[in-house]
Amino acid sequence: MNILIIGGGGREHTIAWKLAQSPNCGKLFVAPGNAGTHEIATNLALGVTDFEGIKQAVLDNSVGMVIVGPEDPLVNGIHDFFLADAQLQGITVVGPQQAAATLEGSKEFAKEFMKAHNIPTAQYDSFTAETVEAGCRFLETMKSPYVLKADGLAAGKGVLIIEDLAEAQDELRQMLVGKKFGAASQKVVIEEFLDGIELSCFVLTDGKNYLTLPMAKDYKRIGEGDTGLNTGGMGAISPVPFASAEFIKKIEDRVIKPTMDGFQKSNLPFQGFVFIGLIKVGDDPFVIEYNVRMGDPETEVVFPRIQNDWVELFQAVGTQTLDQHQLQIDPRTATTIMAVSGGYPEAYEKGKTITGIESAEDSVVFHAGTQMESGVVKTSGGRVLAVTSFGADHKEALSKSYETLEKIDFDGMYYRKDLGFDL
Ligand code: AMP
Ligand code: GLY
């Protein structure tokens, strides 16, 4: 079976790395891919929302399965595009249809879904430019800090957490009336602040059955001690030490099962990965958000721990036979550390030569923002490499990743040295 992966980050390199290990994997393509996927697959120079280009590549290369990495093509309806096309109908697409992808594309839609299906989440209300003054009064009824969320996709920047009431009211006006996040903030969800520790839960579903993947925790802030600006993710750990079997059972009963039932009842066709962003408040799980894809860098620790044949698992998603599979999970801890470009998540330079990747011994180096230029690996993005290692616990795994990172270099390279500090 020839397979195409859509995307070009660390998540897609990791998925490609797993698929390439399967005897059932035919030719493997990644669009657009990076210097890491270039080593193990054929990169195709296509944009992730260039559906016509993707169609042509699928037909030209007899691709039988498409794995969609990022949210953009899903929210834009890539799965529906395949279903509506006579030549593409029979091809397995891993990733939900547009109606279900709206769970990530609209925060209000996700909150309504949770309310309708009794899934624990923060209290909320949503507002538009017409109701901005009601929104300001609503804020007066809430306790500080105030959580304001742009309804639409805002590249991870659309959530503001503000201590001061007047400042929160001012931000609400800027979002709704001042169009701070453009179309993404035409609506704003205001919600109760939840105080706890976050974790990421992943579920693979075929639309009928599902498998719960190992839990993971990612580190979003650029600075040590979880300070500074939000990033796409600076590192991750799996399993999560504070997610006991008892707590995972609560997640299963209160969140995952009602979510899966909710897909049926609300008629949301979902074949793919559900990423449930959770927060542990006391001993109870609450949902912060849904994403309709795997997390990045969580994939770089979750996938290496799953020993199954991933071509078989993805085929089972297509044939709705996931109930015939059980996950085989490596009990060891996996950690990944992201090496990023100097300046990220603000302005940074690209095109820096990366050295030392081949000297990694006890780690796997997944590429994110890298590009092959005349046989040389160069930086091409903010998050550049994810260095994954295994250990008996997160400390042992992290020390291997740090050791590997000491051998890798590019101009301006930065990584956090405190992952796991809160565990
Ligand atoms: P989101 O884009 O919804 O994942 O929000 C981004 C980040 O904001 C989350 O990862 C949390 O750290 C934080 N956050 C979002 N909603 C809440 C909430 N209700 N209470 C506390 N923190 C929140
Ligand atoms: N690591 C968080 C995300 O993928 O959105």
Coordinates of C-alpha atoms and ligand atoms in Angstrom, one line a residue:
M1 CA 0.0 0.0 0.0
N2 CA 1.4 3.4 -1.0
I3 CA 0.8 6.0 1.6
L4 CA 0.8 9.8 1.6
I5 CA 1.3 11.8 4.8
I6 CA 0.2 15.5 4.7
G7 CA 2.4 17.9 6.7
G8 CA 6.0 18.7 7.3
G9 CA 6.8 18.9 11.0
G10 CA 8.1 16.7 13.7
R11 CA 4.7 14.9 14.0
E12 CA 4.8 13.9 10.3
H13 CA 8.4 12.8 10.5
T14 CA 7.5 10.6 13.5
I15 CA 4.5 9.1 11.7
A16 CA 6.6 8.5 8.6
W17 CA 9.3 6.8 10.7
K18 CA 6.8 4.4 12.2
L19 CA 5.1 3.6 8.9
A20 CA 8.4 3.0 7.2
Q21 CA 9.1 0.3 9.7
S22 CA 6.0 -1.7 8.6
P23 CA 6.4 -4.5 6.1
N24 CA 3.0 -3.4 4.8
C25 CA 4.2 0.0 3.8
G26 CA 4.7 0.4 0.0
K27 CA 6.0 3.7 -1.3
L28 CA 5.8 6.4 1.3
F29 CA 5.2 10.1 0.4
V30 CA 5.2 13.2 2.5
A31 CA 3.8 16.6 1.4
P32 CA 5.6 18.8 1.9
G33 CA 7.9 16.9 4.3
N34 CA 11.3 18.1 5.6
A35 CA 14.9 17.0 5.6
G36 CA 14.1 14.1 8.0
T37 CA 11.3 12.7 5.9
H38 CA 13.5 13.1 2.8
E39 CA 15.7 10.3 4.2
I40 CA 12.9 7.7 4.5
A41 CA 10.2 8.8 2.1
T42 CA 9.6 10.9 -1.1
N43 CA 8.8 14.5 -0.4
L44 CA 6.3 16.2 -2.6
A45 CA 6.4 20.0 -2.9
L46 CA 2.7 20.6 -2.2
G47 CA 0.9 22.9 0.2
V48 CA -1.2 21.1 2.8
T49 CA -4.4 22.7 1.6
D50 CA -3.7 22.3 -2.1
F51 CA -6.4 19.7 -2.6
E52 CA -6.2 19.6 -6.4
G53 CA -2.4 19.1 -6.2
I54 CA -2.8 16.4 -3.6
K55 CA -5.4 14.7 -5.7
Q56 CA -3.0 14.6 -8.7
A57 CA -0.2 13.2 -6.5
V58 CA -2.5 10.5 -5.1
L59 CA -3.5 9.4 -8.6
D60 CA 0.0 9.7 -10.1
N61 CA 1.5 7.6 -7.3
S62 CA -1.3 5.0 -6.8
V63 CA -1.7 6.1 -3.1
G64 CA -4.2 4.0 -1.2
M65 CA -4.1 5.9 2.1
V66 CA -3.7 9.5 3.2
I67 CA -2.7 10.4 6.8
V68 CA -3.5 14.1 7.6
G69 CA -1.1 15.6 10.1
P70 CA -2.2 19.2 10.7
E71 CA -5.6 20.7 11.3
D72 CA -5.8 23.2 8.4
P73 CA -6.6 20.7 5.7
L74 CA -9.2 18.9 7.9
V75 CA -10.9 22.1 8.9
N76 CA -11.0 23.0 5.2
G77 CA -12.6 19.7 4.4
I78 CA -9.9 17.4 2.8
H79 CA -11.8 14.3 3.9
D80 CA -15.0 15.5 2.3
F81 CA -13.1 16.4 -0.8
F82 CA -11.9 12.8 -1.2
L83 CA -15.4 11.4 -0.5
A84 CA -17.0 13.7 -3.1
D85 CA -14.5 12.7 -5.9
A86 CA -15.3 9.6 -7.8
Q87 CA -11.6 8.8 -8.4
L88 CA -10.7 9.3 -4.7
Q89 CA -13.7 7.8 -2.9
G90 CA -12.1 4.4 -2.1
I91 CA -9.0 5.9 -0.5
T92 CA -8.6 5.7 3.2
V93 CA -8.3 9.2 4.8
V94 CA -7.1 9.3 8.4
G95 CA -8.6 12.5 9.7
P96 CA -12.2 13.6 10.4
Q97 CA -14.7 15.1 8.0
Q98 CA -15.2 18.9 8.1
A99 CA -18.3 18.7 10.3
A100 CA -16.3 17.0 13.0
A101 CA -13.1 19.0 12.4
T102 CA -15.2 22.0 13.5
L103 CA -14.5 20.8 17.1
E104 CA -11.0 22.4 16.6
G105 CA -12.1 25.1 14.1
S106 CA -14.6 26.7 16.5
K107 CA -14.2 26.9 20.3
E108 CA -17.9 27.8 20.6
F109 CA -18.9 24.7 18.7
A110 CA -16.6 22.6 20.9
K111 CA -18.1 24.1 24.1
E112 CA -21.7 23.4 22.8
F113 CA -20.7 19.8 22.0
M114 CA -19.4 19.4 25.6
K115 CA -22.4 20.9 27.1
A116 CA -24.8 18.8 25.0
H117 CA -23.0 15.6 26.0
N118 CA -22.3 16.4 29.7
I119 CA -18.5 16.4 29.3
P120 CA -16.8 18.2 32.1
T121 CA -15.4 21.6 31.0
A122 CA -15.2 25.2 32.3
Q123 CA -18.4 27.3 32.5
Y124 CA -18.6 29.7 29.6
D125 CA -20.6 32.1 27.5
S126 CA -19.9 33.4 24.0
F127 CA -20.2 36.9 22.5
T128 CA -20.1 38.8 19.2
A129 CA -19.5 42.5 18.3
E130 CA -23.3 43.0 18.8
T131 CA -23.2 41.7 22.3
V132 CA -19.8 43.1 23.4
E133 CA -21.3 45.1 26.2
A134 CA -23.1 42.1 27.6
G135 CA -19.7 40.3 27.4
C136 CA -18.2 43.1 29.5
R137 CA -21.0 42.7 32.1
F138 CA -20.5 38.9 32.0
L139 CA -16.8 39.4 32.9
E140 CA -17.9 41.4 36.0
T141 CA -19.8 38.3 37.2
M142 CA -16.6 36.1 36.9
K143 CA -13.6 35.8 39.1
S144 CA -10.0 36.8 38.0
P145 CA -8.1 35.6 36.0
Y146 CA -10.3 36.0 33.0
V147 CA -10.0 33.6 30.1
L148 CA -10.9 35.0 26.6
K149 CA -10.8 32.7 23.6
A150 CA -11.1 33.7 19.9
D151 CA -13.6 31.3 18.4
G152 CA -11.7 30.4 15.3
L153 CA -8.2 29.1 14.4
A154 CA -5.6 31.7 15.5
A155 CA -2.4 29.7 15.2
G156 CA -2.3 29.0 18.9
K157 CA -2.4 32.7 19.8
G158 CA -6.1 33.2 20.3
V159 CA -6.3 32.5 24.1
L160 CA -5.8 35.3 26.5
I161 CA -5.6 34.9 30.3
I162 CA -5.8 38.2 32.1
E163 CA -5.8 39.1 35.8
D164 CA -7.3 42.6 35.6
L165 CA -11.0 43.1 34.9
A166 CA -10.7 46.5 33.1
E167 CA -7.9 45.0 30.9
A168 CA -10.0 41.9 30.1
Q169 CA -12.9 44.1 29.1
D170 CA -10.6 46.2 26.9
E171 CA -9.2 43.0 25.3
L172 CA -12.7 41.7 24.7
R173 CA -13.5 44.9 22.8
Q174 CA -10.3 44.7 20.8
M175 CA -11.0 41.1 19.8
L176 CA -14.7 41.6 18.9
V177 CA -14.8 45.2 17.6
G178 CA -11.1 45.8 16.9
K179 CA -10.9 42.4 15.1
K180 CA -7.6 41.6 16.9
F181 CA -7.5 38.1 15.4
G182 CA -9.4 38.9 12.2
A183 CA -12.2 36.5 11.4
A184 CA -11.1 34.2 14.2
S185 CA -12.3 36.6 16.8
Q186 CA -15.7 37.5 15.3
K187 CA -16.9 35.4 18.3
V188 CA -15.2 35.2 21.6
V189 CA -15.7 32.5 24.3
I190 CA -15.3 33.8 27.9
E191 CA -14.8 31.0 30.3
E192 CA -14.1 30.2 33.9
F193 CA -10.4 29.8 34.8
L194 CA -9.5 26.2 35.8
D195 CA -6.5 25.8 38.1
G196 CA -4.6 22.6 37.7
I197 CA -2.0 20.7 35.7
E198 CA -2.5 20.0 32.0
L199 CA -2.1 16.8 30.0
S200 CA -2.8 15.6 26.5
C201 CA -5.0 12.6 25.8
F202 CA -5.2 11.0 22.4
V203 CA -7.8 8.6 20.9
L204 CA -7.7 6.9 17.6
T205 CA -11.2 6.2 16.3
D206 CA -12.6 4.6 13.2
G207 CA -16.0 6.1 13.7
K208 CA -17.4 3.1 15.6
N209 CA -14.6 1.8 17.8
Y210 CA -11.7 3.5 19.4
L211 CA -8.3 2.9 21.1
T212 CA -6.9 5.2 23.8
L213 CA -3.3 6.0 23.2
P214 CA -0.8 6.7 26.0
M215 CA -1.2 10.0 27.8
A216 CA 1.4 12.7 27.3
K217 CA 2.3 16.1 28.7
D218 CA 3.8 18.9 26.6
Y219 CA 5.6 22.1 27.6
K220 CA 4.2 25.1 25.8
R221 CA 6.1 28.1 27.1
I222 CA 9.4 29.2 25.6
G223 CA 11.1 29.9 29.0
E224 CA 12.2 27.7 31.8
G225 CA 9.8 27.3 34.7
D226 CA 6.9 27.7 32.2
T227 CA 7.5 31.4 31.6
G228 CA 7.4 33.6 28.6
L229 CA 5.5 33.3 25.4
N230 CA 3.5 30.3 24.2
T231 CA 5.0 28.1 21.5
G232 CA 3.9 25.2 19.5
G233 CA 5.5 23.0 22.2
M234 CA 9.1 22.8 23.6
G235 CA 9.1 19.2 24.6
A236 CA 6.9 16.3 25.8
I237 CA 6.9 13.4 28.2
S238 CA 4.9 10.1 28.1
P239 CA 3.6 8.5 30.2
V240 CA 2.5 11.2 32.6
P241 CA 3.5 10.4 36.2
F242 CA 0.5 12.0 37.8
A243 CA -2.0 10.2 35.5
S244 CA -2.7 7.2 37.7
A245 CA -4.8 4.2 36.5
E246 CA -7.6 5.6 38.6
F247 CA -7.4 9.0 37.0
I248 CA -7.2 7.5 33.5
K249 CA -10.4 5.5 34.3
K250 CA -12.1 8.8 35.1
I251 CA -10.9 10.3 31.8
E252 CA -12.2 7.2 30.0
D253 CA -15.7 7.2 31.7
R254 CA -16.3 11.0 31.9
V255 CA -14.6 12.3 28.8
I256 CA -13.6 9.7 26.2
K257 CA -16.8 7.5 26.2
P258 CA -19.2 10.6 26.2
T259 CA -17.1 12.1 23.4
M260 CA -17.3 9.0 21.3
D261 CA -21.1 8.7 21.9
G262 CA -21.4 12.4 21.2
F263 CA -19.9 11.9 17.7
Q264 CA -22.7 9.4 17.0
K265 CA -25.5 11.4 18.5
S266 CA -24.4 14.8 17.0
N267 CA -23.7 13.0 13.6
L268 CA -20.0 14.0 13.5
P269 CA -18.1 11.6 11.2
F270 CA -14.8 11.0 12.8
Q271 CA -12.1 8.6 11.5
G272 CA -8.8 9.7 12.9
F273 CA -7.1 11.1 16.0
V274 CA -8.9 13.0 18.7
F275 CA -6.6 15.1 20.8
I276 CA -8.3 16.0 24.1
G277 CA -6.5 18.8 26.0
L278 CA -7.2 18.1 29.7
I279 CA -6.6 19.8 32.9
K280 CA -6.5 17.9 36.2
V281 CA -8.4 20.0 38.8
G282 CA -8.0 18.3 42.2
D283 CA -8.5 14.7 41.2
D284 CA -10.9 15.4 38.3
P285 CA -10.4 15.8 34.6
F286 CA -11.8 18.8 32.7
V287 CA -11.6 19.4 28.9
I288 CA -9.8 22.5 27.9
E289 CA -10.1 21.9 24.1
Y290 CA -10.4 19.4 21.4
N291 CA -8.1 19.1 18.5
V292 CA -8.8 16.8 15.5
R293 CA -5.2 15.6 15.0
M294 CA -2.2 14.4 16.9
G295 CA -0.3 16.8 19.0
D296 CA 3.2 18.1 18.2
P297 CA 5.5 17.4 20.0
E298 CA 3.4 14.8 21.8
T299 CA 3.5 12.5 18.7
E300 CA 7.3 12.3 19.1
V301 CA 6.8 10.6 22.5
V302 CA 3.5 8.7 22.0
F303 CA 4.2 7.1 18.6
P304 CA 7.6 5.6 19.6
R305 CA 5.9 3.9 22.5
I306 CA 3.3 2.2 20.4
Q307 CA 4.8 -1.0 19.0
N308 CA 1.9 -2.0 16.7
D309 CA 2.2 -2.1 12.9
W310 CA 0.8 1.4 12.1
V311 CA -0.2 0.5 8.5
E312 CA -2.5 -2.2 10.0
L313 CA -3.9 0.3 12.5
F314 CA -4.6 2.9 9.9
Q315 CA -6.1 0.3 7.6
A316 CA -8.4 -0.7 10.5
V317 CA -9.5 2.9 10.7
G318 CA -10.6 2.7 7.1
T319 CA -12.4 -0.6 7.4
Q320 CA -13.9 0.3 10.9
T321 CA -12.3 -2.7 12.5
L322 CA -10.2 -1.1 15.2
D323 CA -12.0 -3.5 17.7
Q324 CA -9.8 -6.2 16.3
H325 CA -6.7 -4.5 17.5
Q326 CA -5.1 -3.9 20.9
L327 CA -2.2 -1.5 21.4
Q328 CA 1.2 -2.9 22.4
I329 CA 2.8 -0.2 24.5
D330 CA 6.4 0.1 25.5
P331 CA 6.3 0.6 29.3
R332 CA 9.4 2.8 29.3
T333 CA 9.1 6.6 29.5
A334 CA 9.8 8.6 26.3
T335 CA 10.7 12.2 26.3
T336 CA 11.4 14.7 23.6
I337 CA 13.1 18.0 23.7
M338 CA 12.6 20.6 20.9
A339 CA 15.6 22.5 19.7
V340 CA 14.3 25.9 18.3
S341 CA 15.7 28.8 16.3
G342 CA 17.0 31.8 18.3
G343 CA 14.2 34.4 18.7
Y344 CA 11.3 31.9 18.3
P345 CA 8.3 32.2 18.9
E346 CA 8.9 35.8 17.7
A347 CA 11.1 36.6 14.6
Y348 CA 13.9 34.2 13.9
E349 CA 16.4 33.5 11.0
K350 CA 16.3 30.5 8.7
G351 CA 18.8 28.7 6.6
K352 CA 21.3 27.9 9.4
T353 CA 23.4 24.7 8.8
I354 CA 22.7 21.9 11.3
T355 CA 25.5 19.7 12.4
G356 CA 25.8 16.6 14.6
I357 CA 22.5 14.9 13.9
E358 CA 24.3 11.7 12.8
S359 CA 26.1 11.5 16.2
A360 CA 22.9 10.7 18.1
E361 CA 23.3 7.3 19.6
D362 CA 20.8 6.8 22.4
S363 CA 18.1 9.1 20.9
V364 CA 16.0 9.4 17.7
V365 CA 16.2 12.9 16.1
F366 CA 12.9 13.9 14.5
H367 CA 13.1 16.8 12.1
A368 CA 10.5 19.7 12.3
G369 CA 11.6 22.9 10.6
T370 CA 14.4 21.5 8.4
Q371 CA 15.1 21.5 4.7
M372 CA 17.7 19.7 2.6
E373 CA 19.6 22.2 0.5
S374 CA 22.3 20.7 -1.9
G375 CA 22.9 17.8 0.5
V376 CA 23.1 20.0 3.6
V377 CA 20.5 20.0 6.3
K378 CA 19.4 23.6 7.1
T379 CA 16.9 25.2 9.5
S380 CA 13.6 26.3 7.8
G381 CA 11.3 27.0 10.8
G382 CA 11.0 28.0 14.4
R383 CA 10.9 24.5 15.9
V384 CA 13.8 22.7 14.2
L385 CA 14.5 19.2 15.8
A386 CA 12.7 17.0 18.4
V387 CA 15.2 14.7 20.2
T388 CA 13.4 11.7 21.6
S389 CA 14.9 9.2 24.1
F390 CA 13.6 6.3 26.2
G391 CA 14.4 5.7 29.9
A392 CA 13.2 3.9 33.0
D393 CA 11.7 7.3 34.1
H394 CA 11.6 10.8 32.6
K395 CA 14.8 11.9 34.3
E396 CA 16.8 9.1 32.6
A397 CA 15.1 9.7 29.3
L398 CA 15.7 13.4 29.4
S399 CA 19.4 13.0 30.3
K400 CA 19.9 11.0 27.1
S401 CA 18.2 13.7 25.0
Y402 CA 20.3 16.4 26.6
E403 CA 23.4 14.4 25.9
T404 CA 22.4 14.1 22.2
L405 CA 21.6 17.8 22.0
E406 CA 25.1 18.7 23.2
K407 CA 26.4 17.1 20.0
I408 CA 24.0 19.0 17.7
D409 CA 24.5 22.6 16.7
F410 CA 23.1 25.4 14.6
D411 CA 23.6 29.1 14.9
G412 CA 21.1 30.4 17.6
M413 CA 20.0 27.0 18.7
Y414 CA 17.9 27.1 22.0
Y415 CA 16.2 24.4 24.1
R416 CA 14.7 24.2 27.5
K417 CA 16.8 22.4 30.1
D418 CA 14.1 22.1 32.8
L419 CA 11.5 19.7 31.3
G420 CA 9.8 17.6 33.9
F421 CA 10.5 20.3 36.6
D422 CA 6.8 20.2 37.7
L423 CA 6.5 16.4 37.9
Ligands
AMP1 P1 -6.4 26.3 24.1 O1 -6.0 27.0 22.8 O2 -7.9 26.3 24.3 O3 -5.7 25.0 24.4 O4 -5.8 27.2 25.3 C1 -4.4 27.5 25.4 C2 -3.9 27.4 26.8 O5 -4.6 28.3 27.6 C3 -4.2 26.0 27.4 O6 -3.2 25.1 27.1 C4 -4.2 26.4 28.9 O7 -2.9 26.5 29.4 C5 -4.8 27.7 28.9 N1 -6.3 27.7 29.2 C6 -7.3 27.6 28.2 N2 -8.5 27.5 28.9 C7 -8.2 27.6 30.2 C8 -9.1 27.6 31.3 N3 -10.4 27.6 31.2 N4 -8.5 27.7 32.5 C9 -7.1 27.8 32.7 N5 -6.3 27.8 31.6 C10 -6.8 27.7 30.4
GLY2 N1 1.3 20.3 21.5 C1 0.1 21.0 21.3 C2 -0.5 20.9 20.0 O1 -0.1 20.1 19.1 O2 -1.4 21.7 19.7

